[in-house]
mmCIF file of C-alpha atoms and ligand atoms in Angstrom:
data_model
loop_
_atom_site.group_PDB
_atom_site.id
_atom_site.type_symbol
_atom_site.label_atom_id
_atom_site.label_comp_id
_atom_site.label_asym_id
_atom_site.label_seq_id
_atom_site.Cartn_x
_atom_site.Cartn_y
_atom_site.Cartn_z
ATOM 1 C CA MET W 1 -0.011 -0.004 0.012
ATOM 2 C CA ILE W 2 1.248 3.502 -0.860
ATOM 3 C CA THR W 3 1.047 5.885 2.075
ATOM 4 C CA LYS W 4 0.106 9.461 1.157
ATOM 5 C CA ILE W 5 1.442 12.241 3.413
ATOM 6 C CA VAL W 6 -0.667 15.431 3.186
ATOM 7 C CA LYS W 7 0.530 18.613 4.876
ATOM 8 C CA ILE W 8 -2.281 20.506 6.584
ATOM 9 C CA GLU W 9 -1.287 24.096 7.266
ATOM 10 C CA ASN W 10 -4.724 25.688 7.441
ATOM 11 C CA VAL W 11 -7.816 23.653 8.305
ATOM 12 C CA LYS W 12 -10.163 26.324 6.869
ATOM 13 C CA GLU W 13 -8.431 26.421 3.526
ATOM 14 C CA GLN W 14 -7.873 22.673 3.219
ATOM 15 C CA LYS W 15 -11.434 21.439 3.684
ATOM 16 C CA GLU W 16 -11.153 19.162 0.638
ATOM 17 C CA ALA W 17 -8.147 17.233 1.994
ATOM 18 C CA LEU W 18 -9.881 16.870 5.364
ATOM 19 C CA HIS W 19 -13.072 15.730 3.643
ATOM 20 C CA GLU W 20 -11.098 13.025 1.829
ATOM 21 C CA ALA W 21 -9.496 11.910 5.126
ATOM 22 C CA GLY W 22 -12.982 11.797 6.723
ATOM 23 C CA GLU W 23 -14.204 9.713 3.820
ATOM 24 C CA ILE W 24 -11.383 7.174 4.370
ATOM 25 C CA LEU W 25 -12.315 6.908 8.056
ATOM 26 C CA ARG W 26 -16.074 6.596 7.334
ATOM 27 C CA SER W 27 -15.365 3.794 4.867
ATOM 28 C CA GLY W 28 -13.388 1.767 7.445
ATOM 29 C CA GLY W 29 -9.838 2.901 6.625
ATOM 30 C CA LEU W 30 -7.009 4.220 8.818
ATOM 31 C CA VAL W 31 -5.630 7.753 8.943
ATOM 32 C CA ALA W 32 -2.734 8.946 11.109
ATOM 33 C CA PHE W 33 -3.157 12.505 12.397
ATOM 34 C CA PRO W 34 -1.531 14.986 14.773
ATOM 35 C CA THR W 35 -2.811 15.837 18.273
ATOM 36 C CA GLU W 36 -1.229 18.088 20.865
ATOM 37 C CA THR W 37 0.128 14.982 22.667
ATOM 38 C CA VAL W 38 1.408 12.548 19.987
ATOM 39 C CA TYR W 39 0.374 11.460 16.490
ATOM 40 C CA GLY W 40 -2.655 9.105 16.586
ATOM 41 C CA LEU W 41 -3.583 6.190 14.326
ATOM 42 C CA GLY W 42 -7.292 6.714 13.780
ATOM 43 C CA ALA W 43 -10.254 4.562 12.724
ATOM 44 C CA ASN W 44 -14.037 4.954 12.970
ATOM 45 C CA GLY W 45 -14.532 4.313 16.692
ATOM 46 C CA LEU W 46 -18.022 2.912 16.171
ATOM 47 C CA ASP W 47 -16.859 0.322 13.637
ATOM 48 C CA ALA W 48 -15.348 -2.810 15.194
ATOM 49 C CA GLU W 49 -13.888 -4.009 11.870
ATOM 50 C CA ALA W 50 -12.177 -0.650 11.215
ATOM 51 C CA CYS W 51 -10.700 -0.719 14.749
ATOM 52 C CA ALA W 52 -9.399 -4.245 14.162
ATOM 53 C CA GLY W 53 -7.279 -2.631 11.455
ATOM 54 C CA ILE W 54 -5.588 -0.415 14.117
ATOM 55 C CA TYR W 55 -4.539 -3.467 16.155
ATOM 56 C CA ALA W 56 -3.245 -5.146 12.988
ATOM 57 C CA ALA W 57 -1.279 -2.117 11.693
ATOM 58 C CA LYS W 58 0.342 -1.544 15.126
ATOM 59 C CA GLY W 59 0.756 -5.129 16.175
ATOM 60 C CA ARG W 60 -1.073 -4.090 19.384
ATOM 61 C CA PRO W 61 -2.510 -6.745 21.766
ATOM 62 C CA SER W 62 -6.263 -6.786 21.212
ATOM 63 C CA ASP W 63 -7.101 -6.596 24.950
ATOM 64 C CA ASN W 64 -5.476 -3.149 25.222
ATOM 65 C CA PRO W 65 -8.428 -0.700 24.982
ATOM 66 C CA LEU W 66 -8.488 2.246 22.550
ATOM 67 C CA ILE W 67 -9.327 5.840 23.474
ATOM 68 C CA LEU W 68 -12.174 7.539 21.519
ATOM 69 C CA HIS W 69 -11.487 11.040 20.311
ATOM 70 C CA VAL W 70 -14.403 13.485 20.020
ATOM 71 C CA ALA W 71 -14.830 16.984 18.636
ATOM 72 C CA ASN W 72 -17.667 18.219 20.830
ATOM 73 C CA ARG W 73 -19.970 17.480 23.736
ATOM 74 C CA SER W 74 -22.685 15.817 21.671
ATOM 75 C CA MET W 75 -20.144 13.158 20.633
ATOM 76 C CA VAL W 76 -19.376 12.601 24.341
ATOM 77 C CA GLU W 77 -23.103 12.072 24.950
ATOM 78 C CA GLN W 78 -23.265 9.676 21.977
ATOM 79 C CA ILE W 79 -20.754 7.269 23.613
ATOM 80 C CA ALA W 80 -20.962 7.870 27.390
ATOM 81 C CA ALA W 81 -23.930 6.298 29.205
ATOM 82 C CA VAL W 82 -23.719 8.970 31.883
ATOM 83 C CA ILE W 83 -21.525 11.991 32.356
ATOM 84 C CA PRO W 84 -20.809 12.053 36.114
ATOM 85 C CA PRO W 85 -20.534 15.466 37.886
ATOM 86 C CA LEU W 86 -16.825 14.750 38.347
ATOM 87 C CA ALA W 87 -16.377 14.364 34.593
ATOM 88 C CA GLU W 88 -18.361 17.551 33.995
ATOM 89 C CA LYS W 89 -15.937 19.466 36.208
ATOM 90 C CA LEU W 90 -12.854 18.017 34.588
ATOM 91 C CA MET W 91 -14.268 18.712 31.120
ATOM 92 C CA ALA W 92 -15.046 22.364 32.055
ATOM 93 C CA ALA W 93 -11.456 22.784 33.349
ATOM 94 C CA PHE W 94 -9.370 20.814 30.884
ATOM 95 C CA CYS W 95 -11.228 20.031 27.680
ATOM 96 C CA PRO W 96 -10.322 20.375 24.905
ATOM 97 C CA GLY W 97 -6.825 19.268 25.958
ATOM 98 C CA PRO W 98 -4.432 16.417 26.817
ATOM 99 C CA ILE W 99 -6.772 14.567 29.230
ATOM 100 C CA THR W 100 -8.689 11.319 28.779
ATOM 101 C CA LEU W 101 -11.754 10.673 30.946
ATOM 102 C CA ILE W 102 -12.999 7.165 31.623
ATOM 103 C CA MET W 103 -16.815 6.892 31.777
ATOM 104 C CA GLN W 104 -19.427 4.101 31.490
ATOM 105 C CA ARG W 105 -20.008 3.448 27.780
ATOM 106 C CA ARG W 106 -23.131 3.121 25.716
ATOM 107 C CA SER W 107 -23.691 -0.087 23.730
ATOM 108 C CA ILE W 108 -22.985 1.808 20.464
ATOM 109 C CA VAL W 109 -19.264 1.509 21.411
ATOM 110 C CA PRO W 110 -18.034 -1.868 20.146
ATOM 111 C CA ASP W 111 -16.674 -4.389 22.723
ATOM 112 C CA ARG W 112 -13.578 -4.817 20.635
ATOM 113 C CA ILE W 113 -12.315 -1.293 21.248
ATOM 114 C CA THR W 114 -12.738 -1.375 25.021
ATOM 115 C CA GLY W 115 -11.216 -4.817 25.464
ATOM 116 C CA GLY W 116 -14.642 -5.948 26.724
ATOM 117 C CA LEU W 117 -14.743 -3.301 29.546
ATOM 118 C CA SER W 118 -18.033 -1.583 30.387
ATOM 119 C CA THR W 119 -16.170 1.737 30.297
ATOM 120 C CA VAL W 120 -14.656 3.899 27.555
ATOM 121 C CA GLY W 121 -11.786 6.394 27.486
ATOM 122 C CA ILE W 122 -12.881 9.735 25.945
ATOM 123 C CA ARG W 123 -10.630 12.585 24.845
ATOM 124 C CA MET W 124 -11.325 15.907 23.182
ATOM 125 C CA PRO W 125 -8.073 17.012 21.552
ATOM 126 C CA GLU W 126 -7.265 20.697 21.209
ATOM 127 C CA ASN W 127 -5.197 20.356 18.026
ATOM 128 C CA ASP W 128 -6.952 22.032 15.057
ATOM 129 C CA VAL W 129 -6.203 19.258 12.577
ATOM 130 C CA ALA W 130 -7.415 16.538 14.952
ATOM 131 C CA ARG W 131 -10.669 18.436 15.616
ATOM 132 C CA ALA W 132 -11.265 19.169 11.940
ATOM 133 C CA LEU W 133 -10.628 15.522 11.036
ATOM 134 C CA ILE W 134 -13.071 14.215 13.708
ATOM 135 C CA GLN W 135 -15.669 16.720 12.465
ATOM 136 C CA ALA W 136 -15.067 15.682 8.814
ATOM 137 C CA ALA W 137 -15.504 12.046 9.779
ATOM 138 C CA GLY W 138 -18.665 12.799 11.784
ATOM 139 C CA VAL W 139 -17.950 9.937 14.172
ATOM 140 C CA PRO W 140 -15.776 9.472 17.280
ATOM 141 C CA ILE W 141 -12.296 8.392 16.196
ATOM 142 C CA ALA W 142 -10.530 5.535 18.021
ATOM 143 C CA ALA W 143 -6.811 6.321 18.123
ATOM 144 C CA PRO W 144 -3.823 4.966 19.962
ATOM 145 C CA SER W 145 -0.382 6.429 19.274
ATOM 146 C CA ALA W 146 0.678 5.994 15.651
ATOM 147 C CA ASN W 147 3.649 3.688 16.244
ATOM 148 C CA ILE W 148 4.349 0.028 15.958
ATOM 149 C CA SER W 149 3.568 -1.505 19.375
ATOM 150 C CA GLY W 150 6.564 -1.299 21.722
ATOM 151 C CA ARG W 151 8.230 1.588 19.894
ATOM 152 C CA PRO W 152 8.194 5.268 21.019
ATOM 153 C CA SER W 153 5.073 7.336 20.311
ATOM 154 C CA PRO W 154 5.698 9.597 17.261
ATOM 155 C CA THR W 155 5.561 13.354 17.648
ATOM 156 C CA SER W 156 5.828 14.255 13.957
ATOM 157 C CA ALA W 157 4.561 13.028 10.606
ATOM 158 C CA GLU W 158 8.126 11.904 9.687
ATOM 159 C CA LEU W 159 8.384 9.685 12.795
ATOM 160 C CA THR W 160 4.905 8.351 12.102
ATOM 161 C CA ALA W 161 5.931 7.439 8.533
ATOM 162 C CA ARG W 162 9.038 5.672 9.854
ATOM 163 C CA ASP W 163 6.760 3.141 11.566
ATOM 164 C CA LEU W 164 3.633 3.082 9.412
ATOM 165 C CA ASP W 165 4.749 3.803 5.829
ATOM 166 C CA GLY W 166 3.171 1.214 3.564
ATOM 167 C CA ARG W 167 0.717 0.048 6.272
ATOM 168 C CA ILE W 168 -1.928 2.812 6.067
ATOM 169 C CA PRO W 169 -3.287 4.958 3.211
ATOM 170 C CA LEU W 170 -2.872 8.444 4.705
ATOM 171 C CA ILE W 171 -0.872 10.474 7.195
ATOM 172 C CA LEU W 172 -1.991 14.068 7.872
ATOM 173 C CA ASP W 173 1.070 16.203 8.596
ATOM 174 C CA GLY W 174 0.191 18.983 11.042
ATOM 175 C CA GLY W 175 3.790 19.641 12.120
ATOM 176 C CA PRO W 176 5.374 18.650 15.432
ATOM 177 C CA CYS W 177 3.200 17.971 18.543
ATOM 178 C CA HIS W 178 3.233 20.708 21.187
ATOM 179 C CA PHE W 179 3.165 18.430 24.235
ATOM 180 C CA GLY W 180 4.938 15.332 22.982
ATOM 181 C CA VAL W 181 3.675 13.039 25.757
ATOM 182 C CA GLU W 182 0.531 10.967 26.108
ATOM 183 C CA SER W 183 -2.640 12.316 27.712
ATOM 184 C CA THR W 184 -3.329 12.065 31.461
ATOM 185 C CA ILE W 185 -6.028 9.387 32.031
ATOM 186 C CA VAL W 186 -8.580 9.941 34.827
ATOM 187 C CA ASP W 187 -11.172 7.342 35.811
ATOM 188 C CA CYS W 188 -14.419 9.212 36.501
ATOM 189 C CA THR W 189 -16.622 6.189 37.200
ATOM 190 C CA GLY W 190 -16.237 6.121 41.008
ATOM 191 C CA GLU W 191 -16.874 8.565 43.857
ATOM 192 C CA LYS W 192 -13.424 10.079 43.508
ATOM 193 C CA ALA W 193 -11.294 10.772 40.437
ATOM 194 C CA VAL W 194 -8.548 8.139 40.047
ATOM 195 C CA ILE W 195 -5.529 9.097 37.936
ATOM 196 C CA LEU W 196 -4.684 5.968 35.920
ATOM 197 C CA ARG W 197 -1.889 7.509 33.855
ATOM 198 C CA PRO W 198 -0.340 10.667 35.305
ATOM 199 C CA VAL W 199 1.453 12.969 32.884
ATOM 200 C CA ARG W 200 0.740 16.697 33.052
ATOM 201 C CA LEU W 201 -2.273 18.884 32.832
ATOM 202 C CA ARG W 202 -2.518 22.358 31.485
ATOM 203 C CA GLY W 203 -5.496 23.744 33.402
ATOM 204 C CA ARG W 204 -7.526 26.728 32.509
ATOM 205 C CA CYS W 205 -9.712 26.868 35.608
HETATM 206 P P1 LIG B 301 -2.709 4.751 24.215
HETATM 207 O O1 LIG B 301 -1.896 3.510 24.089
HETATM 208 O O2 LIG B 301 -1.917 5.985 24.450
HETATM 209 O O3 LIG B 301 -3.760 4.859 23.226
HETATM 210 O O4 LIG B 301 -3.528 4.619 25.598
HETATM 211 C C1 LIG B 301 -4.506 3.744 25.749
HETATM 212 C C2 LIG B 301 -4.509 3.406 27.220
HETATM 213 O O5 LIG B 301 -5.641 3.989 27.825
HETATM 214 C C3 LIG B 301 -4.691 1.912 27.401
HETATM 215 O O6 LIG B 301 -3.505 1.255 27.364
HETATM 216 C C4 LIG B 301 -5.309 1.884 28.823
HETATM 217 O O7 LIG B 301 -4.249 1.920 29.745
HETATM 218 C C5 LIG B 301 -6.083 3.178 28.887
HETATM 219 N N1 LIG B 301 -7.510 2.982 28.727
HETATM 220 C C6 LIG B 301 -8.224 3.109 27.555
HETATM 221 N N2 LIG B 301 -9.518 2.821 27.767
HETATM 222 C C7 LIG B 301 -9.641 2.500 29.071
HETATM 223 C C8 LIG B 301 -10.693 2.123 29.904
HETATM 224 N N3 LIG B 301 -11.944 1.991 29.441
HETATM 225 N N4 LIG B 301 -10.453 1.869 31.219
HETATM 226 C C9 LIG B 301 -9.193 2.026 31.701
HETATM 227 N N5 LIG B 301 -8.123 2.391 30.965
HETATM 228 C C10 LIG B 301 -8.332 2.631 29.680
HETATM 229 MG MG1 LIG B 302 0.714 4.219 22.740
#
C-alpha cells in the first residue's frame, strides 16, 4: 500500500483534504493524524472491523483498549452512558486538551475497542487538525499512538511514517506535537477521580 502524506497548514483552507480523510475513516480505513500529545492512528470508533485494522497495523495486543477522540460534547453524549458530575468538572477545566476521561460506555461503542470493559476512554483534543478531522469524519475516532507496538510514540509526521509507511493509506502532517507526551487518564466512574496515567495537565480553571 502507498502511504500518502498530506501537509495541513490551514484547516479552513484545506477542507477538501480533510473531507477526503474523513471519507477514508467513514469507509473503514485508517488515517494517522496530529494531536497536541502525540500522532494518533485513527479509525471509525463505532466500527469494530475498522478498529481491528488499528490493532493489525500496530501489532497491538487486542485486549489493550483504545481511546475515543471526540470533537464536541454531543459526541461525548453519543458514547458515554452517563456523564458524572466529576467528569463535567474536569471537562469544564481541561477540555479540549491532553486529558482522557474514563466513563461508562453506551452499547454503540463496540466491545472490541474497550477490550470488553463496560467503560470507555474519551478525549477531546485541542489540536486544530485533529478536531477538523473528527468533524469531517462525523464519528468518534478511536486512536492509539501511531507507532508500531513497543516503539516510542511519534511526535511528527516523519516519525509516524518511519513506523507506518506502507501500512496505512494516509498520514496528515500537522507539524510537530506541542506536548509530545501521552494524555493524562482519569477514571471518573467512582466517587473520586482516580488518575490511571499521570502525565501533566494544562489547566484553565
Ligand atoms: P494509548 O496507548 O496511548 O492509546 O492509551 C490507551 C490506554 O488507555 C490503554 O493502554 C489503557 O491503559 C487506557 N484505557 C483506555 N480505555 C480505558 C478504559 N476503558 N479503562 C481504563 N483504561 C483505559
Ligand atoms: Mg501508545
